XYZ file of C-alpha atoms in Angstrom:
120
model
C 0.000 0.000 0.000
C 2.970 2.485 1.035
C 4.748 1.753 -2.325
C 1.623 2.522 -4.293
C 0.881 5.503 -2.477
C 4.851 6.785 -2.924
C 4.272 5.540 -6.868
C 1.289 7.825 -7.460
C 2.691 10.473 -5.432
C 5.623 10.820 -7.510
C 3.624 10.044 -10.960
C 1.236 13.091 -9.866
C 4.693 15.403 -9.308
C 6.029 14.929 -12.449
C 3.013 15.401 -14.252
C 2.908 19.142 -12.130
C 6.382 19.631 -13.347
C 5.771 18.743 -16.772
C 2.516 21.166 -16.968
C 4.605 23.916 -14.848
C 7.501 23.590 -17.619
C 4.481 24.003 -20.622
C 3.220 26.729 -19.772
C 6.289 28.657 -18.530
C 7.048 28.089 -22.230
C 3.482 29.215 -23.866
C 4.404 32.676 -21.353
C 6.247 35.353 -22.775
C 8.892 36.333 -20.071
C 8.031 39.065 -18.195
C 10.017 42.495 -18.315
C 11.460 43.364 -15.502
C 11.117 47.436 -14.730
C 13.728 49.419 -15.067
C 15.788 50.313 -11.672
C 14.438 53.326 -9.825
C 17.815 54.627 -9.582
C 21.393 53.197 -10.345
C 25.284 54.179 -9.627
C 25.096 57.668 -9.277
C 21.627 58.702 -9.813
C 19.215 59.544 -6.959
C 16.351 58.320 -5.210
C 13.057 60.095 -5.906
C 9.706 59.793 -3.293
C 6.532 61.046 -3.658
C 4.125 62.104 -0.457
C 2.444 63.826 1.580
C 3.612 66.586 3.764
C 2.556 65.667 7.330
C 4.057 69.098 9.213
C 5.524 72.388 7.934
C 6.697 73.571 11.359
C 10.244 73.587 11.380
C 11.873 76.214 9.308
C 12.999 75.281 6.024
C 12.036 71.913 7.046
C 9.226 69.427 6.206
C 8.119 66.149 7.088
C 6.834 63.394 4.029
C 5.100 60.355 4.769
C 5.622 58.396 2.225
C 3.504 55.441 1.146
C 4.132 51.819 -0.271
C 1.457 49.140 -0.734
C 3.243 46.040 -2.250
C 2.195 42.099 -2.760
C 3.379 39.287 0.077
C 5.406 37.162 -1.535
C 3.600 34.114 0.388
C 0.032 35.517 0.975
C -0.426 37.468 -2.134
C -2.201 39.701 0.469
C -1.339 43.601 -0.360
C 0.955 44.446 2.713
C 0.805 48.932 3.218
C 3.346 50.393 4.956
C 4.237 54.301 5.608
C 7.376 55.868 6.514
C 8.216 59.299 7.036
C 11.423 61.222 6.443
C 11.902 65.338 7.034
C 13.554 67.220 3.849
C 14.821 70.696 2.762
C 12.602 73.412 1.877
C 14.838 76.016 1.300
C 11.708 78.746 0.450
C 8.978 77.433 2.702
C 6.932 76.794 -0.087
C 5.302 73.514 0.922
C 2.507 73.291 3.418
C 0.367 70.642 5.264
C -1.235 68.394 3.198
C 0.872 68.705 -0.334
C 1.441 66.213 -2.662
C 5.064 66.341 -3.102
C 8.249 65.081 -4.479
C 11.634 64.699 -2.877
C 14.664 63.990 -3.998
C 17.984 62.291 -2.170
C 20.535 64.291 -0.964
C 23.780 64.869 1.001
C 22.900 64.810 4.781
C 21.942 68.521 5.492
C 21.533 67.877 9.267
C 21.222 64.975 11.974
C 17.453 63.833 10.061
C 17.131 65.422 6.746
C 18.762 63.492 3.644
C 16.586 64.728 1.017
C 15.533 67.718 -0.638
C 11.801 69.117 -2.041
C 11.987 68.936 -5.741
C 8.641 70.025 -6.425
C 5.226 70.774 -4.728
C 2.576 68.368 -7.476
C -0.600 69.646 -5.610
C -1.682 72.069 -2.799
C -3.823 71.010 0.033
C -7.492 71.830 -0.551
């Protein structure tokens, strides 16, 4: 009984691998993206200013919703970081975009790039 059992178990795997192996074939290979940023080249984030208070300083939360690799579930996650404003021109509630930078104090390693859209 334990043989047959093992037999068919290892009948029904090959037959998996066989259909994985078809129709990785039939699939055109999927693209991957091109890097966000290589040697040299910057990181860019997009947010949402969360405070304005500090002077020529404000704070981003930043966003990422992304796929579990075991649950397939879609996992958010926010993060904040504080960057340059050298004019004050961002406020509460902009959309914004930020760009890497040297550090320019103990917490701020980026720099506003542009303001996308004002707060309502």
């Amino acid at each position: 009984m334990r043989k047959q059992k093992a037999a068919a178990r290892s009948r029904r795997r090959k037959q998996e691998r066989e259909k994985a192996r078809a129709t990785r074939a039939e699939a055109p290979a999927q693209v991957t993206p091109p890097k966000e940023h290589g040697p040299g080249r910057p990181k860019t984030r997009t947010g949402i200013v969360v405070s304005d208070k500090p002077n020529k300083t404000i704070v981003v939360r930043i966003e990422d919703a992304r796929r579990h690799r075991r649950y397939e579930k879609i996992v958010r996650s926010t993060s904040t970081l504080h960057a340059h404003d050298e004019a004050n021109d961002a406020h509460e509630g902009d959309r914004v975009t930020v760009i890497e930078s040297r550090p320019l104090s103990r917490t701020k390693r980026w720099r506003l790039v542009e303001v996308l859209e004002r707060a309502k």
